[in-house]
Structures are given as structure tokens and as C-alpha cells.
Amino acid sequence: MEDSPWWRDAVVYEIYVRSFADASGDGVGDLAGIRSRLPYLAALGVDAIWLTPFYPSPMADGGYDVADYRDVDPLFGSLADFDALVADAHAHGLRLMVDIVPNHSSSAHPWFQKALAAPRGSEERDRYMFRDVSDDARQEPNNWVSVFGGPAWTQVADGQWYLHLFAPEQPDFNWRNPEVRQEFLDILRFWLDRGIDGFRIDVAMGLIKAPGLPDTDPGFGAKSPIWSRPEVHDIYRDWRRVLDSYPGVRAAVGEVWTDSAEDLALYVRPDELHQSFNFAWLEAPWSATAFRKVIDETLRAVPAPTWVLSNHDVVRHTTRYGEGAPDPSVGLARGHAALLAMLALPGSAYLYQGEELGLPEVKNLPPEARQDPIFFRSKGEVLGRDGCRVPIPWSGTAPPYGFGTGGSWLPQPVEWAGLTAERQAADPSSTLAFYRRALAARRSLRETLPDAMAWLEAPGDALFFSRGRLICAINCGTDPVRLPPHEQVLISSGLVDGQDLPPDTAAWLLTVE
Ligand code: GLC
């Protein structure tokens, strides 16, 4: 594939591997399943796919607890399946990115097992974050809490504690240890040698903790002893050198949660990561003012922005946008409109599997089916992320809807019979047909659109912006708004009545050059 900086304006499709397509018939998605669906992804019109972790893992956190960074879990296939997937993806014109999980390993990782067997103060323990409690008045070494709820520390047999910012089965590495750094440079090379196009870096802002591990307040702010410490950037400078040493363009996108676009921008300095996820839009409510603020702040701070509406960690955006609305079904219309706005902006867009089918969050999963550690650690008070991870309905009229032949690891709702890819592919008014049209329209304009966008004056709770000949209009208000002058409506997410744009709708207009 050519040497273009493809990541700059790529549409990347996130595959949550466990839930995409199951070729082996065990109810869990796998690499061979993904391979069989590459024609679907190519026809959808995305540029790249990102695979969530498929490495050997006890699956305490759906595979984000990695026991071996250089292999494929038998649940998902083999290294040979992986190589075949890379080759096939490239043959379909799709780039392939893999998830790398550097903040923590699985507690089943051989290094952690050795650390447990070794005494305090040993080299083996120094690869992780083991500490003693010096102050009799407190139980744990400091007040840090796990992102999944509960303390971030677990005590081992000899009385020491180890840090886990996530589940106890996910011990944090000590990134001040040169051996850890070297190991990950080798892991990057292992996958780059197999021909991948890039990495998505899990919890990219968490690797370095402040010396002395002082107590903290919640939040991602500049003073946090946990998140976005200045020294974390040295790690990505090392990684960038490795990426740049390979032929072609190998890119890295960081999962970076910050309080500000300025902090986010630090990760994408020229010698660091190519991209970092920009979660600000995903956190914004359905409101033109909120969207405009996010877009302005992002474009001001970040030279190569990314846009994300959904992923495997958050409530699906079609459901979010319906919350609090008099009729929650409006969420789907708003989701379509937001897609058009996202695809019209400069930069790259990340889609999450199933959003092209308009899948809603599944809120009523039975407790015995749930697997997210957040659900268990909160004793069921927080439902967690299983509701956006329900396997994809491909075809047929009954579960597992062509996902595989052996059921599905999370139950699929009966209402999904109407949402299968097969059914939607045959229906021009479906969400799938709309996504295909929108992605095709973006491709058709790709060569001609300038990088910069400009705001146009818009009435009510609407936004109008232009990029060269293209004007994108989105109406977040409750009344129709008059569209700006244009020659042609290229695509719209709902019926555009004459010159008016209805509520919860977006349109792409072309003007004369
Ligand atoms: C990231 C992943 C999430 C995982 C966590 C711990 O936030 O996206 O799914 O649980 O890291 O690895």
C-alpha cells in the first residue's frame, strides 16, 4: 500500500473482536469471523479496522488483561489466522490496527507470576508497582481508586500491595523500569513485522505515575499524580522512532482522556503519536452550542483531529441522544445527523461496530449474562459496558442472527430481527444504507476538500460550516431552520423539505465553486 499519511483523514472501524463474527461456533467472535466479513467492511466504505485485544488472556476484562503479548488466544484463532487476516484486509484495501495494552498486564502474565513468587525488593517485583504501607494509620499505600470502582491496591501473601488502576487481575507495570520499556519496543516490532498498519494504545495517558505516589483528587487534570505525567511523552517518542523505522506509514492513536484539548495536543507533537482520541464530542450532549465548543477547542489545539461518537466503553450514541428526549427513538435520527457532521469535519473519524446498523444500547441484559468487571465491582449498581458489546446481528430472524452457529456470549434482543445487516442491506431507507451513502459521499469529496473549515451564520440551535464547496448543516433545535444558499443537497439524514432543515437532521450541501 502507498506511503500516504492515510491516518489523517481515515475512517477507522472499531471491531470488538468478541462480538463481531464467530466462525468457530463457540459463541465468541474470532479472527476467522472477521476475515469472512471483510467484503462487508470494504462495501461499507471504511479505510481501516482496529481490532480490540485478541491476545492470550484469562478475559477478566474482555482481553484487556493480556497474559502473552505475542500470540493469539485460542478463543480467537492462531497467529496463522492473524497473518491471513492482515493479508486479506490489505487485499480489500483496508488498513489494520491492533490494540496494545501497555499500562498493565494480566495477573496471569509470567512476569507477574514471577513477581508474586519473588521477595519484596526483587528485580521481578520492580517490573510492577509493589509497595509497602509505611503509615500504620492507613490500610493501602495511598488513596487511589480503581477506574472500575473499589481500591486500586491488592495485598499479596507477604503483606506488600500492588497497584492496579483497573481490576485486580490487571497489575500496573512500572514504566520507570528499562526492562519494561525494552519489552514493549520489542512487542511493537513483533506486530509491525507481521505487517500491521498501526496501534491503538490502551490507557495511553496512565503509564507513568508521580514519584512517591502521592494521594490524589479525582479527575484528569494537570496536577494528577496518575494521568498525563510529563515523562509519559518520552515513551511515545521512543515508540515513534520504531514506527518510523518501518516501510510505509505505520500510525499510532492513543486512548487519552484529558480535561482539555491542550493536554490532548501534547500527545500528537510531531515526534510522538500520530493521533489521540478526542472524546470531547462523545461526552457532549445533543446541543449545537456544545458541539460547536468541542469542535472549536479541538481544531484550535490539535493539528490532526479525530472524532468519536461511540466505542466499546460507552453507551451507544443513538441511545445517549435519546435520553431525556420526549420520544427516545429520536436518538437514531440524531445519531445519523451527528455522523454527517463528524464526517464533514477535517481529520479522521472512528466508528464503532454496529453503529452502522443503528444498534441501540442493550440495557436489559440479565445479571447472570453480564461480564463487565465494572458490574461486579459495583455489586450491580453500575450496569457497565456489556450493553454496547452485544454481538452483531448479521442475518436471519432469530438469535444469534448469523453471528455464528453456537449462540452468542451475550444474548441478543428479539427486536434485532429487524436490524440485521442482511435486512438493512436490502432496504435503501435503512441505517446501513445511509452509512454507505455517507461514507461514499465523503470519499467522493476527499481529494477536493481543504483542511480548514469555517463557520457560517446559523439560526436557532443549528450549526452551519463550510469546507470549500461543501456546507454541512445540522439542526439540534426543535424547529425547522432555513438552509443557507446552495446548488444541491448531496446527502441528508432526513427529509429536507424544500429549503428547510427539520429538527434532529443534518445535510451536506454543495455550493457553486
Ligand atoms: C481502556 C479500554 C477498556 C479497558 C481499559 C483497561 O479504557 O478501552 O475497555 O477496560 O482500558 O484496559
Short mmCIF file of C-alpha atoms and ligand atoms in Angstrom, two decimals:
data_model
loop_
_atom_site.label_atom_id
_atom_site.label_comp_id
_atom_site.label_asym_id
_atom_site.label_seq_id
_atom_site.Cartn_x
_atom_site.Cartn_y
_atom_site.Cartn_z
CA MET A 1 0.00 0.00 0.00
CA GLU A 2 1.22 3.51 -0.78
CA ASP A 3 3.09 5.80 1.59
CA SER A 4 0.38 8.45 2.10
CA PRO A 5 -0.35 9.69 5.62
CA TRP A 6 -3.54 7.66 5.37
CA TRP A 7 -4.42 8.12 9.04
CA ARG A 8 -5.02 11.89 8.65
CA ASP A 9 -8.48 11.53 7.16
CA ALA A 10 -9.10 7.80 7.58
CA VAL A 11 -12.45 6.42 8.68
CA VAL A 12 -11.46 3.70 11.12
CA TYR A 13 -13.92 0.99 12.14
CA GLU A 14 -13.51 -0.48 15.62
CA ILE A 15 -14.01 -4.23 15.82
CA TYR A 16 -14.74 -5.53 19.29
CA VAL A 17 -13.42 -8.96 18.37
CA ARG A 18 -15.52 -11.00 20.83
CA SER A 19 -18.71 -9.61 19.35
CA PHE A 20 -18.16 -9.20 15.63
CA ALA A 21 -18.44 -12.58 13.91
CA ASP A 22 -17.91 -16.12 15.18
CA ALA A 23 -16.53 -18.64 12.68
CA SER A 24 -15.70 -21.39 15.18
CA GLY A 25 -19.23 -21.74 16.56
CA ASP A 26 -18.34 -21.28 20.24
CA GLY A 27 -20.46 -18.16 20.71
CA VAL A 28 -17.46 -15.79 20.77
CA GLY A 29 -16.26 -13.77 17.78
CA ASP A 30 -12.87 -14.63 16.28
CA LEU A 31 -10.29 -13.67 13.65
CA ALA A 32 -11.65 -16.06 11.03
CA GLY A 33 -15.08 -14.49 11.57
CA ILE A 34 -13.63 -11.05 10.87
CA ARG A 35 -11.95 -12.36 7.72
CA SER A 36 -15.25 -13.66 6.43
CA ARG A 37 -16.80 -10.20 6.86
CA LEU A 38 -14.09 -8.13 5.16
CA PRO A 39 -16.20 -7.75 1.99
CA TYR A 40 -18.93 -6.18 4.16
CA LEU A 41 -16.43 -3.70 5.63
CA ALA A 42 -14.99 -2.85 2.23
CA ALA A 43 -18.52 -2.27 0.88
CA LEU A 44 -19.33 -0.10 3.89
CA GLY A 45 -16.53 2.18 2.74
CA VAL A 46 -14.22 2.42 5.77
CA ASP A 47 -10.46 2.82 5.32
CA ALA A 48 -9.10 0.88 8.26
CA ILE A 49 -10.08 -1.51 11.03
CA TRP A 50 -8.90 -1.52 14.63
CA LEU A 51 -9.07 -4.84 16.47
CA THR A 52 -9.55 -4.88 20.24
CA PRO A 53 -7.19 -7.29 22.10
CA PHE A 54 -7.13 -10.87 20.84
CA TYR A 55 -4.08 -11.99 22.85
CA PRO A 56 -3.98 -14.93 25.28
CA SER A 57 -5.89 -13.75 28.32
CA PRO A 58 -7.95 -15.05 31.23
CA MET A 59 -10.57 -12.49 30.00
CA ALA A 60 -11.08 -10.77 33.33
CA ASP A 61 -11.67 -7.58 31.30
CA GLY A 62 -12.65 -8.92 27.89
CA GLY A 63 -8.99 -9.40 26.88
CA TYR A 64 -7.63 -6.06 28.17
CA ASP A 65 -5.80 -8.31 30.64
CA VAL A 66 -3.02 -9.68 28.44
CA ALA A 67 -1.07 -12.78 29.51
CA ASP A 68 1.10 -13.03 26.38
CA TYR A 69 1.66 -10.04 24.11
CA ARG A 70 2.99 -12.07 21.21
CA ASP A 71 0.27 -14.61 20.46
CA VAL A 72 -3.44 -15.09 19.73
CA ASP A 73 -5.81 -16.57 22.31
CA PRO A 74 -7.15 -19.94 21.04
CA LEU A 75 -10.63 -18.48 21.57
CA PHE A 76 -9.90 -16.10 18.70
CA GLY A 77 -7.70 -18.30 16.49
CA SER A 78 -3.95 -18.51 15.89
CA LEU A 79 -1.07 -16.42 14.60
CA ALA A 80 -1.66 -18.05 11.21
CA ASP A 81 -5.25 -16.72 11.30
CA PHE A 82 -3.88 -13.31 12.18
CA ASP A 83 -1.43 -13.31 9.26
CA ALA A 84 -4.21 -14.39 6.91
CA LEU A 85 -6.41 -11.59 8.23
CA VAL A 86 -3.72 -8.95 7.63
CA ALA A 87 -3.19 -10.20 4.07
CA ASP A 88 -6.91 -10.31 3.31
CA ALA A 89 -7.57 -6.92 4.85
CA HIS A 90 -4.87 -5.39 2.67
CA ALA A 91 -6.26 -7.19 -0.38
CA HIS A 92 -9.60 -5.49 0.40
CA GLY A 93 -7.87 -2.11 0.61
CA LEU A 94 -8.27 -1.94 4.39
CA ARG A 95 -5.53 -0.96 6.83
CA LEU A 96 -5.33 -2.90 10.06
CA MET A 97 -4.53 -1.55 13.53
CA VAL A 98 -4.19 -3.60 16.69
CA ASP A 99 -4.78 -2.65 20.31
CA ILE A 100 -1.73 -2.61 22.54
CA VAL A 101 -2.20 -2.64 26.32
CA PRO A 102 0.94 -1.19 27.97
CA ASN A 103 -0.39 0.15 31.27
CA HIS A 104 -0.97 -3.26 32.82
CA SER A 105 -0.69 -6.95 32.06
CA SER A 106 -2.86 -9.80 33.21
CA SER A 107 -2.08 -11.19 36.64
CA ALA A 108 -1.56 -14.46 34.73
CA HIS A 109 1.37 -12.93 32.78
CA PRO A 110 4.59 -14.88 33.55
CA TRP A 111 6.28 -11.67 34.79
CA PHE A 112 3.56 -11.10 37.38
CA GLN A 113 3.58 -14.72 38.44
CA LYS A 114 7.36 -14.45 38.93
CA ALA A 115 6.88 -11.23 40.86
CA LEU A 116 4.48 -12.95 43.24
CA ALA A 117 6.96 -15.77 43.80
CA ALA A 118 9.89 -13.37 44.37
CA PRO A 119 10.62 -11.44 47.60
CA ARG A 120 9.98 -7.72 48.14
CA GLY A 121 12.71 -5.56 46.67
CA SER A 122 13.47 -8.09 43.92
CA GLU A 123 14.00 -7.35 40.23
CA GLU A 124 10.86 -9.36 39.48
CA ARG A 125 8.71 -7.13 41.69
CA ASP A 126 10.25 -3.98 40.20
CA ARG A 127 8.54 -4.62 36.87
CA TYR A 128 5.23 -3.85 38.59
CA MET A 129 4.15 -1.35 41.24
CA PHE A 130 4.63 -3.13 44.57
CA ARG A 131 4.63 -1.01 47.71
CA ASP A 132 4.58 -1.39 51.50
CA VAL A 133 2.37 0.64 53.78
CA SER A 134 4.61 2.73 56.00
CA ASP A 135 1.90 4.59 57.89
CA ASP A 136 0.09 2.40 60.44
CA ALA A 137 -2.97 4.62 60.25
CA ARG A 138 -3.86 3.60 56.73
CA GLN A 139 -4.61 0.38 55.05
CA GLU A 140 -3.44 0.88 51.46
CA PRO A 141 -0.31 2.68 50.23
CA ASN A 142 -2.37 5.69 49.03
CA ASN A 143 -5.94 6.79 48.30
CA TRP A 144 -6.07 5.86 44.61
CA VAL A 145 -9.22 4.13 43.48
CA SER A 146 -9.64 1.75 40.58
CA VAL A 147 -11.30 3.09 37.43
CA PHE A 148 -13.61 0.08 37.79
CA GLY A 149 -14.51 1.01 41.40
CA GLY A 150 -13.01 -0.01 44.74
CA PRO A 151 -9.40 0.39 45.86
CA ALA A 152 -6.58 0.39 43.32
CA TRP A 153 -4.42 -1.80 45.58
CA THR A 154 -4.43 -5.51 46.39
CA GLN A 155 -2.33 -7.13 49.10
CA VAL A 156 -0.22 -10.21 48.42
CA ALA A 157 0.77 -13.02 50.80
CA ASP A 158 3.87 -11.34 52.27
CA GLY A 159 1.96 -8.14 53.08
CA GLN A 160 3.07 -5.94 50.14
CA TRP A 161 0.48 -4.28 47.94
CA TYR A 162 0.41 -3.95 44.15
CA LEU A 163 -1.23 -1.22 42.14
CA HIS A 164 -4.00 -1.88 39.62
CA LEU A 165 -5.72 1.16 38.15
CA PHE A 166 -8.29 -1.27 36.74
CA ALA A 167 -9.23 -4.77 38.01
CA PRO A 168 -7.00 -6.70 40.48
CA GLU A 169 -6.33 -9.07 37.55
CA GLN A 170 -4.68 -6.12 35.73
CA PRO A 171 -1.49 -5.18 37.68
CA ASP A 172 0.12 -1.91 36.52
CA PHE A 173 3.60 -2.10 35.01
CA ASN A 174 6.43 0.03 36.37
CA TRP A 175 7.29 2.15 33.33
CA ARG A 176 10.34 3.60 35.08
CA ASN A 177 11.93 0.17 34.71
CA PRO A 178 14.05 -0.01 31.50
CA GLU A 179 13.23 -3.68 31.04
CA VAL A 180 9.52 -2.86 30.71
CA ARG A 181 10.32 -0.18 28.14
CA GLN A 182 12.51 -2.52 26.13
CA GLU A 183 9.94 -5.29 26.24
CA PHE A 184 7.26 -3.08 24.70
CA LEU A 185 9.56 -1.83 21.95
CA ASP A 186 10.08 -5.50 21.06
CA ILE A 187 6.32 -6.16 21.18
CA LEU A 188 5.71 -3.25 18.81
CA ARG A 189 8.25 -4.75 16.41
CA PHE A 190 6.68 -8.19 16.69
CA TRP A 191 3.37 -6.92 15.29
CA LEU A 192 4.89 -4.41 12.86
CA ASP A 193 6.93 -7.28 11.40
CA ARG A 194 3.64 -9.07 10.75
CA GLY A 195 2.53 -6.20 8.53
CA ILE A 196 0.10 -4.21 10.66
CA ASP A 197 -0.53 -0.56 9.87
CA GLY A 198 -0.66 0.78 13.39
CA PHE A 199 -1.61 0.59 17.04
CA ARG A 200 -4.38 1.83 19.24
CA ILE A 201 -2.75 2.43 22.63
CA ASP A 202 -4.85 1.50 25.62
CA VAL A 203 -4.88 3.96 28.57
CA ALA A 204 -2.05 5.86 26.87
CA MET A 205 -2.06 8.64 29.47
CA GLY A 206 -1.61 6.38 32.50
CA LEU A 207 1.79 4.72 32.17
CA ILE A 208 3.90 7.00 34.37
CA LYS A 209 2.91 7.74 37.94
CA ALA A 210 4.28 10.61 40.05
CA PRO A 211 7.28 9.75 42.23
CA GLY A 212 6.22 8.79 45.74
CA LEU A 213 2.69 8.00 44.54
CA PRO A 214 1.03 10.86 46.46
CA ASP A 215 -2.68 10.88 47.28
CA THR A 216 -4.90 12.33 44.57
CA ASP A 217 -8.19 14.06 43.83
CA PRO A 218 -10.40 12.63 41.11
CA GLY A 219 -10.03 13.89 37.52
CA PHE A 220 -7.60 14.01 34.64
CA GLY A 221 -6.25 17.49 35.47
CA ALA A 222 -2.65 18.67 35.11
CA LYS A 223 -1.87 18.03 38.78
CA SER A 224 -2.93 14.38 38.77
CA PRO A 225 -0.18 12.04 40.00
CA ILE A 226 -1.65 9.33 37.75
CA TRP A 227 -2.66 10.75 34.39
CA SER A 228 -0.68 12.55 31.68
CA ARG A 229 2.55 12.89 33.67
CA PRO A 230 5.15 14.79 31.59
CA GLU A 231 7.50 11.79 31.38
CA VAL A 232 4.89 9.69 29.56
CA HIS A 233 5.76 11.58 26.39
CA ASP A 234 9.30 10.16 26.31
CA ILE A 235 7.78 6.72 25.90
CA TYR A 236 5.87 7.76 22.79
CA ARG A 237 8.95 9.44 21.34
CA ASP A 238 10.69 6.05 21.58
CA TRP A 239 7.67 4.36 20.03
CA ARG A 240 7.52 6.86 17.18
CA ARG A 241 11.12 6.09 16.28
CA VAL A 242 10.22 2.41 15.99
CA LEU A 243 7.12 3.14 13.89
CA ASP A 244 9.08 5.43 11.58
CA SER A 245 11.78 2.81 11.07
CA TYR A 246 9.29 0.62 9.15
CA PRO A 247 8.45 0.95 5.48
CA GLY A 248 5.12 2.54 4.62
CA VAL A 249 3.21 4.63 7.15
CA ARG A 250 2.59 2.95 10.50
CA ALA A 251 0.44 5.05 12.79
CA ALA A 252 -0.43 5.14 16.47
CA VAL A 253 -3.56 6.51 18.11
CA GLY A 254 -3.63 6.97 21.86
CA GLU A 255 -6.59 6.41 24.11
CA VAL A 256 -6.13 9.64 26.00
CA TRP A 257 -8.69 11.02 28.41
CA THR A 258 -7.83 14.60 29.41
CA ASP A 259 -9.56 17.66 30.82
CA SER A 260 -8.52 19.88 27.94
CA ALA A 261 -7.73 19.85 24.24
CA GLU A 262 -4.35 21.44 25.12
CA ASP A 263 -3.33 18.39 27.15
CA LEU A 264 -4.51 16.17 24.31
CA ALA A 265 -2.40 18.11 21.83
CA LEU A 266 0.78 17.24 23.72
CA TYR A 267 0.44 13.62 22.64
CA VAL A 268 0.41 14.48 18.96
CA ARG A 269 3.51 16.61 18.75
CA PRO A 270 5.45 15.79 15.56
CA ASP A 271 7.77 13.27 17.22
CA GLU A 272 5.06 11.48 19.25
CA LEU A 273 1.77 9.81 18.37
CA HIS A 274 0.01 10.44 15.08
CA GLN A 275 -3.38 10.79 16.72
CA SER A 276 -5.12 10.71 20.06
CA PHE A 277 -8.78 10.01 20.51
CA ASN A 278 -10.82 13.09 21.10
CA PHE A 279 -13.58 12.09 23.48
CA ALA A 280 -14.98 15.58 24.00
CA TRP A 281 -17.77 15.13 21.45
CA LEU A 282 -18.68 11.75 22.86
CA GLU A 283 -19.12 13.45 26.23
CA ALA A 284 -21.15 16.37 24.84
CA PRO A 285 -24.96 16.49 24.98
CA TRP A 286 -27.14 16.92 21.89
CA SER A 287 -26.74 20.68 21.50
CA ALA A 288 -25.38 22.95 18.80
CA THR A 289 -23.64 25.10 21.40
CA ALA A 290 -21.95 22.08 22.97
CA PHE A 291 -20.91 20.67 19.58
CA ARG A 292 -19.53 23.99 18.45
CA LYS A 293 -17.46 24.37 21.61
CA VAL A 294 -15.99 20.89 21.17
CA ILE A 295 -15.17 21.49 17.52
CA ASP A 296 -13.62 24.91 18.17
CA GLU A 297 -11.49 23.75 21.08
CA THR A 298 -10.34 20.68 19.21
CA LEU A 299 -9.42 22.43 15.99
CA ARG A 300 -7.64 25.18 17.89
CA ALA A 301 -5.42 22.75 19.80
CA VAL A 302 -5.00 19.62 17.71
CA PRO A 303 -3.42 19.65 14.24
CA ALA A 304 -4.76 16.23 13.16
CA PRO A 305 -8.05 15.75 14.97
CA THR A 306 -10.06 12.60 15.46
CA TRP A 307 -13.79 12.35 16.09
CA VAL A 308 -15.56 9.59 18.02
CA LEU A 309 -19.22 9.15 18.88
CA SER A 310 -19.22 5.60 20.23
CA ASN A 311 -16.85 2.84 21.31
CA HIS A 312 -16.84 -0.35 23.37
CA ASP A 313 -16.64 1.58 26.68
CA VAL A 314 -19.62 3.92 26.44
CA VAL A 315 -23.40 3.83 25.96
CA ARG A 316 -24.13 3.78 22.22
CA HIS A 317 -24.74 7.29 20.92
CA THR A 318 -28.14 6.55 19.43
CA THR A 319 -29.29 5.67 22.94
CA ARG A 320 -27.46 8.59 24.59
CA TYR A 321 -29.04 11.11 22.23
CA GLY A 322 -32.50 9.73 23.01
CA GLU A 323 -32.11 10.01 26.78
CA GLY A 324 -34.30 12.72 28.22
CA ALA A 325 -36.00 13.36 24.86
CA PRO A 326 -39.82 13.16 24.83
CA ASP A 327 -39.52 10.32 22.34
CA PRO A 328 -36.26 8.34 22.81
CA SER A 329 -36.49 6.99 19.25
CA VAL A 330 -35.28 10.44 18.17
CA GLY A 331 -31.83 9.20 19.23
CA LEU A 332 -31.44 7.29 15.98
CA ALA A 333 -32.23 10.35 13.84
CA ARG A 334 -29.79 12.40 15.90
CA GLY A 335 -27.17 9.68 15.51
CA HIS A 336 -27.49 9.89 11.73
CA ALA A 337 -27.23 13.67 11.85
CA ALA A 338 -24.16 13.58 14.11
CA LEU A 339 -22.49 11.14 11.72
CA LEU A 340 -22.83 13.59 8.84
CA ALA A 341 -21.40 16.39 10.96
CA MET A 342 -18.49 14.20 12.08
CA LEU A 343 -17.69 13.05 8.55
CA ALA A 344 -17.73 16.61 7.24
CA LEU A 345 -15.06 17.81 9.66
CA PRO A 346 -11.35 17.83 8.90
CA GLY A 347 -9.49 14.89 10.41
CA SER A 348 -10.25 11.24 10.91
CA ALA A 349 -13.37 9.53 12.23
CA TYR A 350 -13.65 6.40 14.36
CA LEU A 351 -16.80 4.28 14.04
CA TYR A 352 -17.78 1.51 16.42
CA GLN A 353 -19.13 -1.78 15.07
CA GLY A 354 -22.91 -1.89 14.97
CA GLU A 355 -23.43 1.86 14.78
CA GLU A 356 -23.86 1.41 11.03
CA LEU A 357 -26.85 -0.80 11.88
CA GLY A 358 -28.24 1.77 14.32
CA LEU A 359 -27.94 -0.71 17.18
CA PRO A 360 -29.15 0.68 20.49
CA GLU A 361 -27.54 0.03 23.86
CA VAL A 362 -28.99 -3.20 25.34
CA LYS A 363 -29.99 -2.17 28.85
CA ASN A 364 -31.92 -5.22 29.98
CA LEU A 365 -29.26 -7.92 29.86
CA PRO A 366 -29.88 -10.49 32.58
CA PRO A 367 -27.41 -10.14 35.50
CA GLU A 368 -26.18 -13.71 35.00
CA ALA A 369 -25.15 -12.88 31.42
CA ARG A 370 -23.12 -9.81 32.32
CA GLN A 371 -19.33 -9.99 32.21
CA ASP A 372 -18.01 -6.47 32.68
CA PRO A 373 -15.88 -6.21 35.86
CA ILE A 374 -17.50 -2.80 36.47
CA PHE A 375 -20.83 -4.56 37.03
CA PHE A 376 -19.32 -6.94 39.59
CA ARG A 377 -17.12 -4.43 41.38
CA SER A 378 -20.09 -2.09 41.85
CA LYS A 379 -22.23 -5.04 43.03
CA GLY A 380 -24.55 -4.46 40.11
CA GLU A 381 -25.11 -0.76 40.83
CA VAL A 382 -23.35 0.30 37.63
CA LEU A 383 -24.50 -1.74 34.66
CA GLY A 384 -21.15 -1.34 32.92
CA ARG A 385 -20.28 -1.78 29.27
CA ASP A 386 -21.84 -5.08 28.21
CA GLY A 387 -24.83 -3.27 26.71
CA CYS A 388 -22.73 -1.87 23.84
CA ARG A 389 -20.89 -5.16 23.33
CA VAL A 390 -23.80 -7.41 22.33
CA PRO A 391 -22.81 -9.47 19.25
CA ILE A 392 -23.68 -8.15 15.80
CA PRO A 393 -26.89 -9.38 14.13
CA TRP A 394 -25.90 -10.38 10.61
CA SER A 395 -28.83 -12.29 9.12
CA GLY A 396 -31.93 -14.39 9.72
CA THR A 397 -34.83 -13.83 12.05
CA ALA A 398 -33.73 -15.43 15.33
CA PRO A 399 -30.67 -15.16 17.63
CA PRO A 400 -27.77 -15.49 17.07
CA TYR A 401 -28.73 -13.85 13.75
CA GLY A 402 -25.86 -15.32 11.77
CA PHE A 403 -23.27 -14.19 14.33
CA GLY A 404 -22.17 -17.82 14.45
CA THR A 405 -23.64 -21.27 14.83
CA GLY A 406 -23.18 -21.64 18.58
CA GLY A 407 -25.25 -18.89 20.17
CA SER A 408 -23.68 -15.65 21.37
CA TRP A 409 -21.77 -14.87 24.56
CA LEU A 410 -24.21 -12.06 25.38
CA PRO A 411 -27.88 -12.59 24.47
CA GLN A 412 -29.20 -10.53 21.55
CA PRO A 413 -32.64 -8.90 21.83
CA VAL A 414 -35.54 -10.37 19.84
CA GLU A 415 -36.17 -6.92 18.33
CA TRP A 416 -32.86 -7.19 16.48
CA ALA A 417 -34.52 -9.39 13.85
CA GLY A 418 -35.39 -6.12 12.11
CA LEU A 419 -31.84 -4.76 12.38
CA THR A 420 -29.72 -7.45 10.72
CA ALA A 421 -27.10 -6.40 8.19
CA GLU A 422 -28.78 -8.66 5.62
CA ARG A 423 -32.14 -6.98 6.02
CA GLN A 424 -30.74 -3.47 6.08
CA ALA A 425 -28.57 -4.07 3.00
CA ALA A 426 -31.77 -4.67 1.05
CA ASP A 427 -33.52 -1.56 2.35
CA PRO A 428 -32.47 1.84 0.95
CA SER A 429 -34.06 3.61 3.92
CA SER A 430 -32.01 1.68 6.49
CA THR A 431 -29.23 2.97 8.73
CA LEU A 432 -26.76 0.72 6.89
CA ALA A 433 -27.73 2.18 3.52
CA PHE A 434 -27.36 5.67 4.99
CA TYR A 435 -23.88 4.92 6.37
CA ARG A 436 -22.80 3.53 3.00
CA ARG A 437 -24.06 6.64 1.21
CA ALA A 438 -22.42 8.97 3.74
CA LEU A 439 -19.05 7.20 3.52
CA ALA A 440 -19.23 7.15 -0.27
CA ALA A 441 -20.03 10.87 -0.32
CA ARG A 442 -17.05 11.57 1.93
CA ARG A 443 -14.79 9.59 -0.39
CA SER A 444 -16.11 11.38 -3.45
CA LEU A 445 -15.14 14.74 -1.91
CA ARG A 446 -11.91 13.64 -0.27
CA GLU A 447 -9.49 14.96 -2.89
CA THR A 448 -11.16 18.34 -3.19
CA LEU A 449 -11.88 19.39 0.39
CA PRO A 450 -9.49 21.84 2.06
CA ASP A 451 -8.23 21.01 5.56
CA ALA A 452 -9.73 24.12 7.07
CA MET A 453 -13.38 24.65 7.91
CA ALA A 454 -15.23 27.92 8.51
CA TRP A 455 -18.38 28.66 10.48
CA LEU A 456 -21.31 30.27 8.70
CA GLU A 457 -24.01 32.13 10.50
CA ALA A 458 -26.83 29.77 11.51
CA PRO A 459 -30.26 30.37 13.02
CA GLY A 460 -31.63 28.80 16.20
CA ASP A 461 -29.91 25.76 17.66
CA ALA A 462 -28.27 24.86 14.34
CA LEU A 463 -24.70 24.78 13.07
CA PHE A 464 -23.56 25.54 9.52
CA PHE A 465 -19.95 25.14 8.49
CA SER A 466 -18.17 25.04 5.16
CA ARG A 467 -15.14 23.29 3.75
CA GLY A 468 -14.55 24.53 0.26
CA ARG A 469 -17.67 23.73 -1.79
CA LEU A 470 -19.23 21.67 0.97
CA ILE A 471 -21.57 23.08 3.58
CA CYS A 472 -22.67 20.89 6.45
CA ALA A 473 -25.83 21.93 8.28
CA ILE A 474 -27.06 20.26 11.45
CA ASN A 475 -30.20 21.21 13.33
CA CYS A 476 -30.14 20.37 17.05
CA GLY A 477 -33.18 22.52 17.82
CA THR A 478 -36.90 21.84 17.89
CA ASP A 479 -37.97 23.96 14.90
CA PRO A 480 -37.02 23.69 11.23
CA VAL A 481 -34.30 26.11 10.09
CA ARG A 482 -33.81 27.75 6.70
CA LEU A 483 -30.81 26.29 4.84
CA PRO A 484 -28.05 28.56 3.51
CA PRO A 485 -27.96 29.15 -0.28
CA HIS A 486 -26.78 26.05 -2.18
CA GLU A 487 -26.84 24.36 -5.55
CA GLN A 488 -27.51 20.82 -4.49
CA VAL A 489 -28.26 18.64 -1.46
CA LEU A 490 -25.62 15.92 -1.67
CA ILE A 491 -26.91 13.82 1.20
CA SER A 492 -29.18 14.37 4.18
CA SER A 493 -30.02 12.34 7.24
CA GLY A 494 -33.76 13.02 6.94
CA LEU A 495 -36.25 14.57 4.57
CA VAL A 496 -35.14 18.03 3.60
CA ASP A 497 -38.34 19.86 2.87
CA GLY A 498 -37.70 22.50 0.21
CA GLN A 499 -35.26 24.94 1.76
CA ASP A 500 -35.86 23.88 5.36
CA LEU A 501 -33.84 21.55 7.55
CA PRO A 502 -36.06 19.73 10.08
CA PRO A 503 -35.06 19.22 13.74
CA ASP A 504 -32.64 16.35 14.51
CA THR A 505 -31.40 16.35 10.91
CA ALA A 506 -28.18 17.18 9.05
CA ALA A 507 -27.45 17.75 5.36
CA TRP A 508 -24.46 18.20 3.10
CA LEU A 509 -24.95 20.95 0.57
CA LEU A 510 -22.81 21.77 -2.42
CA THR A 511 -22.32 25.36 -3.49
CA VAL A 512 -21.01 26.61 -6.84
CA GLU A 513 -17.20 26.99 -6.90
C1 GLC B 1 -9.44 1.04 28.12
C2 GLC B 1 -10.28 0.10 27.32
C3 GLC B 1 -11.24 -0.56 28.24
C4 GLC B 1 -10.45 -1.35 29.27
C5 GLC B 1 -9.47 -0.45 30.00
C6 GLC B 1 -8.46 -1.24 30.77
O1 GLC B 1 -10.15 2.09 28.66
O2 GLC B 1 -10.90 0.79 26.27
O3 GLC B 1 -12.14 -1.39 27.57
O4 GLC B 1 -11.32 -1.91 30.20
O5 GLC B 1 -8.74 0.34 29.11
O6 GLC B 1 -7.57 -1.89 29.92
#
